[in-house]
Coordinates of C-alpha atoms and ligand atoms in Angstrom, one line a residue:
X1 CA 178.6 121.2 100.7
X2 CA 175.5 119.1 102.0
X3 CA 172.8 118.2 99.8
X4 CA 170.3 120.3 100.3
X5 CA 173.2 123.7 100.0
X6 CA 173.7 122.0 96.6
X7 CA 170.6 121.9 95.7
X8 CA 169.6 125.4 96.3
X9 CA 172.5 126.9 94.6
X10 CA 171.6 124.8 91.6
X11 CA 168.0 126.5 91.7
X12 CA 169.9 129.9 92.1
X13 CA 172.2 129.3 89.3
X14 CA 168.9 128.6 87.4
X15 CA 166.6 130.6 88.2
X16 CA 168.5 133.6 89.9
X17 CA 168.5 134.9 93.6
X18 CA 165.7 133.5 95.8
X19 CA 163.7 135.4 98.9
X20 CA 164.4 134.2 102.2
X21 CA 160.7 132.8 102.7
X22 CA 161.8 130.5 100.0
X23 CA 165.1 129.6 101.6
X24 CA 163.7 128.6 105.1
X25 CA 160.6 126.8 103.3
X26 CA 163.2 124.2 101.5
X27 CA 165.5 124.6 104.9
X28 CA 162.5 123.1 106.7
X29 CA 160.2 121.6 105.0
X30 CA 162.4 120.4 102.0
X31 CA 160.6 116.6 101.4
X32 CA 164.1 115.2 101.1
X33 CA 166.4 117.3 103.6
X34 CA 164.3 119.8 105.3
X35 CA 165.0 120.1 109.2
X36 CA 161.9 118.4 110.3
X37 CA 161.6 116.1 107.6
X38 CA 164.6 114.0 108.7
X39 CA 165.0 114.5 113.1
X40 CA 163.5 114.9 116.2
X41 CA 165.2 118.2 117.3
X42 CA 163.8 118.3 120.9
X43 CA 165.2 117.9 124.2
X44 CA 168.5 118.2 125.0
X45 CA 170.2 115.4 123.0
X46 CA 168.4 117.3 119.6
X47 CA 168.7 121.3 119.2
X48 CA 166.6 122.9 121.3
X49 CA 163.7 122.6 124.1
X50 CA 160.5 123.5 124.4
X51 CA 157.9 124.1 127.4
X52 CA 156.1 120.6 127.0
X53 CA 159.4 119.0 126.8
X54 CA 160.4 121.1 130.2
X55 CA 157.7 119.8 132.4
X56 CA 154.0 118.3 132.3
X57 CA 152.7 121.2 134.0
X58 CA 152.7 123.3 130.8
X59 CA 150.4 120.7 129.1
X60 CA 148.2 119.6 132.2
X61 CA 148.0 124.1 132.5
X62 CA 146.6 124.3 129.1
X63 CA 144.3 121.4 129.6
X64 CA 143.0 122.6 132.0
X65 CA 142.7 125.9 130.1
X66 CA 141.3 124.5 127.2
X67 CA 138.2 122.3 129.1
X68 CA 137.7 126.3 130.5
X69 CA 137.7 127.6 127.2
X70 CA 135.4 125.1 126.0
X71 CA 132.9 125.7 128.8
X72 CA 133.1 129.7 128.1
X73 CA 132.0 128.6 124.5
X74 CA 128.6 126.9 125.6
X75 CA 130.5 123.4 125.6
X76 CA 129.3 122.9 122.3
X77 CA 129.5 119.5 120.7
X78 CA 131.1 117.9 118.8
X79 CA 133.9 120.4 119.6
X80 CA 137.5 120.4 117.2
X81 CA 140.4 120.4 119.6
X82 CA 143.2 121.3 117.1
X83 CA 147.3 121.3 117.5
X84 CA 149.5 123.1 115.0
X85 CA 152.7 121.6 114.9
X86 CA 152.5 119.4 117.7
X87 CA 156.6 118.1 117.8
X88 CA 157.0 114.6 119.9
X89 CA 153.5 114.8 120.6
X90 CA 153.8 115.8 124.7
X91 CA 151.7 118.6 125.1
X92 CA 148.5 117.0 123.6
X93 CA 149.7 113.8 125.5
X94 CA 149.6 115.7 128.7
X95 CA 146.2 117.7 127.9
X96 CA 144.2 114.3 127.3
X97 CA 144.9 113.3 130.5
X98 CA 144.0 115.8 132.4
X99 CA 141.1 116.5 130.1
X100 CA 139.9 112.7 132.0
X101 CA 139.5 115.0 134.8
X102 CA 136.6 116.8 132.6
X103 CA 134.5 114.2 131.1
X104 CA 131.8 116.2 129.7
X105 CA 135.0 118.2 127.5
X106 CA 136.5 114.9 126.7
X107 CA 133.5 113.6 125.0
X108 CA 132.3 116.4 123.2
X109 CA 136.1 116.8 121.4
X110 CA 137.7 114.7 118.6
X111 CA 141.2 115.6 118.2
X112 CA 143.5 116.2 114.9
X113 CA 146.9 117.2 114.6
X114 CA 148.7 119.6 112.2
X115 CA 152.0 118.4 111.1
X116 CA 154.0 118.5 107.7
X117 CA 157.0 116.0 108.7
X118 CA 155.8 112.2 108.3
X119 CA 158.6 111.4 110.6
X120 CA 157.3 113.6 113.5
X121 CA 153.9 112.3 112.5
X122 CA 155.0 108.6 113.4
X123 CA 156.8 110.0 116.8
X124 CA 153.1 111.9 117.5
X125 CA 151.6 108.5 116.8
X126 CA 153.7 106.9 119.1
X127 CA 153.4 109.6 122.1
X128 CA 149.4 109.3 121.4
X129 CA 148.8 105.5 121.5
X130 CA 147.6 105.3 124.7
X131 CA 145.4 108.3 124.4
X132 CA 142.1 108.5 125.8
X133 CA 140.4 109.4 122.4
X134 CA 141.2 108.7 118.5
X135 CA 142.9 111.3 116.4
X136 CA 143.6 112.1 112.9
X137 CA 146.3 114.0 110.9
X138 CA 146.6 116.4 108.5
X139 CA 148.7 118.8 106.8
X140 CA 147.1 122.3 106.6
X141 CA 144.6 123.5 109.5
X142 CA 142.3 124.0 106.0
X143 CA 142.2 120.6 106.0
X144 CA 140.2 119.6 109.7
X145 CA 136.8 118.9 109.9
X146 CA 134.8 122.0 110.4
X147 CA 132.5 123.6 113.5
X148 CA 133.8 125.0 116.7
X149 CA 137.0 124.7 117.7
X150 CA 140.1 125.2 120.5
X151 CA 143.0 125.6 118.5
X152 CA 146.8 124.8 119.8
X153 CA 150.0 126.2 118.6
X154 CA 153.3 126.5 121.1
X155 CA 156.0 127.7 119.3
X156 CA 154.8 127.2 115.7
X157 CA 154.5 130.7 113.9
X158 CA 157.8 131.3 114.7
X159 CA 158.6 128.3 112.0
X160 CA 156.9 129.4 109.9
X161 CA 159.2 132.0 106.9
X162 CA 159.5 135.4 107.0
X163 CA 161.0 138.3 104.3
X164 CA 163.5 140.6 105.3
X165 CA 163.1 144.1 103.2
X166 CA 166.2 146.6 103.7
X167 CA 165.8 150.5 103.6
X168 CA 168.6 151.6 101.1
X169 CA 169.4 155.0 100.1
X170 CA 167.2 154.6 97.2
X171 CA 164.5 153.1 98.6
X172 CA 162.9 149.6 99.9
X173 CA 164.4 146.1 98.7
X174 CA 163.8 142.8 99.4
X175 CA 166.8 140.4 101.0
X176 CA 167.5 137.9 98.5
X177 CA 170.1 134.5 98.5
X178 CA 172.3 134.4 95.8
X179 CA 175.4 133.0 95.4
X180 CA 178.7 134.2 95.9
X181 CA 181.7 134.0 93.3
X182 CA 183.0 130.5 94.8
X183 CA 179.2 129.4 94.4
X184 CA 178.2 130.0 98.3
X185 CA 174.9 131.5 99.3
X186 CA 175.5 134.9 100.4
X187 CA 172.7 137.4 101.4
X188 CA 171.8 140.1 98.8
X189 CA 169.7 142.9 98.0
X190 CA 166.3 142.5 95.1
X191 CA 167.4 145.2 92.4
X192 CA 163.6 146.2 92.2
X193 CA 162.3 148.8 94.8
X194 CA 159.7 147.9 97.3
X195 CA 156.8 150.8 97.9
X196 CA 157.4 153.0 100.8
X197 CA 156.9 150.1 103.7
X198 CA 158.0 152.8 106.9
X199 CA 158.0 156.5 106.6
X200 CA 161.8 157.6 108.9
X201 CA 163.4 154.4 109.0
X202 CA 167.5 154.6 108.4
X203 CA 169.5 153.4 106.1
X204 CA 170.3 149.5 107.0
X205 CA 167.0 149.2 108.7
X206 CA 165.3 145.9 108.3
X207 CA 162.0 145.0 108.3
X208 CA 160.5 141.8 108.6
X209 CA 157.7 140.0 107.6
X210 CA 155.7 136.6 107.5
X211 CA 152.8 136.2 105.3
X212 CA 152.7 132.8 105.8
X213 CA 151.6 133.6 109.7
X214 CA 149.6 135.9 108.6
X215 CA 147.7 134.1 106.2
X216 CA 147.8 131.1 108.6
X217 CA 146.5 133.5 111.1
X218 CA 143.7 134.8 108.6
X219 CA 142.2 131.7 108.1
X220 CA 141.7 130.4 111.1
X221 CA 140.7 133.6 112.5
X222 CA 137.6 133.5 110.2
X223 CA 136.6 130.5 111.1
X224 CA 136.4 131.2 114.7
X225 CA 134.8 134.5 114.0
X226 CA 132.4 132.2 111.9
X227 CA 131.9 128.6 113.8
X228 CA 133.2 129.6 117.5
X229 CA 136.0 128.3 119.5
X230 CA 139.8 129.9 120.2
X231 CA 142.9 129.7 119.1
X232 CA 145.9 129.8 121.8
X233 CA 149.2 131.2 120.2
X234 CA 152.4 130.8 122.8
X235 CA 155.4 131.7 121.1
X236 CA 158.8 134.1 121.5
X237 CA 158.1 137.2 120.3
X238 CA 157.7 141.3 120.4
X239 CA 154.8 142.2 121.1
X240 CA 154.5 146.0 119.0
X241 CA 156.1 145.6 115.3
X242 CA 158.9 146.9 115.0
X243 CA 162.3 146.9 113.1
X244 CA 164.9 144.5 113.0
X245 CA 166.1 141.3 111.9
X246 CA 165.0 138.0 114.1
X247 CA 166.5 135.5 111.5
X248 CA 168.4 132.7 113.9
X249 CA 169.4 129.5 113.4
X250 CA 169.4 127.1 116.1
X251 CA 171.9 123.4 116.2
X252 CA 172.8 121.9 118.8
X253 CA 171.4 124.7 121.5
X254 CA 173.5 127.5 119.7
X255 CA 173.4 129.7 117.5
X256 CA 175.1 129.2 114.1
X257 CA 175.2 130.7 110.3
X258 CA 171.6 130.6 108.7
X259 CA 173.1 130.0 105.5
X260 CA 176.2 127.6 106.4
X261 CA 174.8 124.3 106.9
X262 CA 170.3 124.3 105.0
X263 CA 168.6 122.0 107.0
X264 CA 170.7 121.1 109.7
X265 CA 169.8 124.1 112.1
X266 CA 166.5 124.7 113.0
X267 CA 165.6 128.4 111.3
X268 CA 163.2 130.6 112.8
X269 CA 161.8 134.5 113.6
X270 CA 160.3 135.8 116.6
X271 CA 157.0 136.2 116.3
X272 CA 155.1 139.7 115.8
X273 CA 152.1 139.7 117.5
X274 CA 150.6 142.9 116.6
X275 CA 150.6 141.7 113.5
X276 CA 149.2 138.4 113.9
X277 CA 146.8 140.3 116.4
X278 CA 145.9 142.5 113.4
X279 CA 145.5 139.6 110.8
X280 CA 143.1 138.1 113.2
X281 CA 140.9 141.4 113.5
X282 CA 140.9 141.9 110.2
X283 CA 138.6 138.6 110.0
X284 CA 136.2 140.0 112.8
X285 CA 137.8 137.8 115.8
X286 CA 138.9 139.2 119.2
X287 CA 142.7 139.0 120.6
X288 CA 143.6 138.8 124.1
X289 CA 146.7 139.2 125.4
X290 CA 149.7 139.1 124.6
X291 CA 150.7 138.8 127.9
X292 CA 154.1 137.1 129.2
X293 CA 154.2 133.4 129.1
X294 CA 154.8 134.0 133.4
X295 CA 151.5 136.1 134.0
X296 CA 149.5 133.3 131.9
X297 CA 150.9 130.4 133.9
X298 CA 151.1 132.0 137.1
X299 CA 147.2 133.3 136.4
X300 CA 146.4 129.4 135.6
X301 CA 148.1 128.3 138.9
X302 CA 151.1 126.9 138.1
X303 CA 152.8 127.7 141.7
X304 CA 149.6 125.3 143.1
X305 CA 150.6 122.4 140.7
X306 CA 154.0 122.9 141.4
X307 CA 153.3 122.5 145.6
X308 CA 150.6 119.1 144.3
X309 CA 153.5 117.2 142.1
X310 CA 156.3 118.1 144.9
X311 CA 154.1 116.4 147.5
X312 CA 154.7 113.2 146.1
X313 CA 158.1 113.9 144.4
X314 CA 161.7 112.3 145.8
X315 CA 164.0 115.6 146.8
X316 CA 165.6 115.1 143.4
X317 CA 162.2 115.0 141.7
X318 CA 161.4 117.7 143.6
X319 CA 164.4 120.2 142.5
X320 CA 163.2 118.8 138.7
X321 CA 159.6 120.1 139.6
X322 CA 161.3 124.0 141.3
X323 CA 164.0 123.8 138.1
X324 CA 161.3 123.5 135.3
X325 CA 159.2 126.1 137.2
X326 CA 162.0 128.8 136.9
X327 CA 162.2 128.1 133.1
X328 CA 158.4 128.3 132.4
X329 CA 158.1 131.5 134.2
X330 CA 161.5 133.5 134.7
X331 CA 160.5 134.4 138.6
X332 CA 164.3 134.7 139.4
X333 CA 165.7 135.8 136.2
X334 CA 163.4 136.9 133.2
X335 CA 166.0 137.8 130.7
X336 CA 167.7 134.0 131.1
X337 CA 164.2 131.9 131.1
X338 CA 161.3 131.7 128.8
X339 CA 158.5 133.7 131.2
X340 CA 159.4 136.9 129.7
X341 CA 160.3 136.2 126.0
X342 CA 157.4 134.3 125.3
X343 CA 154.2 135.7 124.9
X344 CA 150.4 133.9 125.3
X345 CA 147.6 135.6 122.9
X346 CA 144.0 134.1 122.5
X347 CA 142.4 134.7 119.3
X348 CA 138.6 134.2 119.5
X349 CA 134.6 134.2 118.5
X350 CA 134.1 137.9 119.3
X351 CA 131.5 137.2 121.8
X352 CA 133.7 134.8 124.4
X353 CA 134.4 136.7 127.7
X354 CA 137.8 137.5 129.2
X355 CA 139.1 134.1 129.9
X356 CA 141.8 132.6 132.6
X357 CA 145.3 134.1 131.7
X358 CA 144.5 136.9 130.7
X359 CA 142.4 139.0 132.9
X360 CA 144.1 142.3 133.9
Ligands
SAH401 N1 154.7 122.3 119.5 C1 155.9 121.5 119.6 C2 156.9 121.6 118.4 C3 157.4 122.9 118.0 S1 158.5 122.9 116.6 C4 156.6 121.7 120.9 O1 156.3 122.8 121.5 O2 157.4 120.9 121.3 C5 157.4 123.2 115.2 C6 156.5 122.1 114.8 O3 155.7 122.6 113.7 C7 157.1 120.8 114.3 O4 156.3 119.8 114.7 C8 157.1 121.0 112.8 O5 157.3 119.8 112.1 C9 155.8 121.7 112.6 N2 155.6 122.5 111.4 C10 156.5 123.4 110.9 N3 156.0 124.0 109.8 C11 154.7 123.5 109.7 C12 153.7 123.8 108.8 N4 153.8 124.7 107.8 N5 152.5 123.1 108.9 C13 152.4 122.2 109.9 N6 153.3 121.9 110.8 C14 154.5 122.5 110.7

């Protein structure tokens, strides 16, 4: 049993069952053992890969977006440029550089990351040290410097925890962890019933939510509704709520038992739009989108940047440019690639026009 398994069941011995939100808060963000705490999980010596790590196109797209988004705004100055959860550091790497391409954007932003792991913290600081501007930490988006911002998150919400409630025949119950007679975690139901959450749902059905997004979500939605700016959301995800259980856990670019080994897979949900979508209205800020991860890419010309790298690119380099392009946007096949499964939604100040990406 590794540490951190040993650990937990001692708190469940203690204190009783635990929620799941609970469980995937030590799982990843446990100081001692928590998932990001002690690795680097990306590429494809770690667990899993993301878009940044696929190709600089993604973050030179979103640069190039955010320098647009900015301008949209009334390039207001100074202006917050914001990443939530920003991994090795490569897509705010590859935004500042082609923000040089925008000098006007470039001097009216100073930059801060969001990041909970002091190890990934270093890796960002290393990524970032030739950067063309100065940046600061911190650990909750609370915590940056006020006034207008453009906000970053690719694949964060789905890190962050979610509950799992279970229609039984006698009503609504929370999923709990508890342990089993050996003293393994095992999954369980709350003995307390939940109020009615979904009028004709069966029995087994499972909902799932995370107020942790949506609180996330909340606040920064406010702001933007208050001070101006946008927050860009690219994540997997549904894009209507619905039932079911997302719950996966991720090692070594497969899937394996949430519960076997805390800590050593990375555990996550798909993210549920419409409900970060209503979290966000809620605070008086518009949504746009979701749309597929392919329509915003393709929208931002990402087959143009494609055709510039290859120009310059050895054949090899040039298969490397045509590969990553199929896994950003799924042209030959969607169900296998990210274009389809991730989503792109823009939360922002309710009076900022359509912007690139999403216009219908
Ligand atoms: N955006 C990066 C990394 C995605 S992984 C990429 O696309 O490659 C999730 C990132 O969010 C990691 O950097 C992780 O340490 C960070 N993270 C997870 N939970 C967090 C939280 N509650 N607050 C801030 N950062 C968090």
């Amino acid at each position: 049993m590794n540490a951190l398994k040993q650990e937990i069941a001692t708190l469940i011995a203690h204190e009783g069952p635990i929620t799941l939100e609970r469980y995937m808060t030590l799982c990843l963000g446990h100081p001692r053992y928590g998932y990001y705490m002690t690795r680097d999980p990306f590429g494809a010596a770690g667990d899993f890969v993301t878009a940044p790590e696929i190709s600089q196109m993604f973050g030179e797209l979103l640069g190039v977006w955010a320098s647009e988004a900015w301008r949209f705004a009334g390039a207001p100055a100074p202006t917050r440029l914001i990443e939530l959860g920003p991994g090795r550091g490569t897509l705010m790497s590859d935004v500042l550089r082609v923000a040089r391409i925008a000098p006007a954007f470039l001097d009216a932003i100073t930059v801060h990351l969001v990041e909970t792991s002091p190890l990934l913290r270093r890796l960002q600081e290393q990524t970032l040290a030739q950067a063309p501007k100065m940046m600061s930490w911190s650990g909750d988006v609370n915590e940056t410097p006020p006034g207008p911002a453009i906000i970053l998150a690719n694949e964060f919400f789905d890190a962050l925890p979610v509950r799992h409630y279970v229609r039984t025949l006698s009503g609504w119950r929370e999923r709990l962890i508890g342990l089993n007679a050996s003293g393994g975690l095992v999954f369980g139901l709350a003995d307390e019933i939940e109020p009615a959450l979904m009028a004709p749902a069966r029995e087994g059905s499972i909902i799932e939510v995370s107020p942790a997004s949506q609180r996330v979500m909340g606040d920064i939605a406010a702001r933007l509704a208050r001070e101006g700016g946008v927050l860009l959301v690219v994540d997997y995800g549904y894009p209507e709520t619905s039932l079911g259980d997302s719950l996966q856990a991720v090692a070594k670019h497969a899937y394996v038992d949430p519960l076997a080994e805390p800590g050593e897979a990375d555990l996550t949900a798909h993210v549920d739009f419409a409900a970060l979508a209503r979290a966000a209205r809620a605070e008086g800020a518009k949504v746009m989108g979701p749309v597929t991860q392919a329509q915003f890419l393709l929208q931002l010309g990402i087959e143009r940047r494609a055709q510039t790298l290859m120009k310059k690119a050895t054949p090899e380099q040039a298969q490397a440019i045509l590969d990553a392009f199929d896994r950003l946007t799924g042209v030959k096949d969607p169900r296998r690639q990210m274009g389809g499964l991730f989503k792109v939604m823009a939360v922002t100040h309710p009076d900022m026009p359509d912007l690139p990406g999403f216009i219908v």
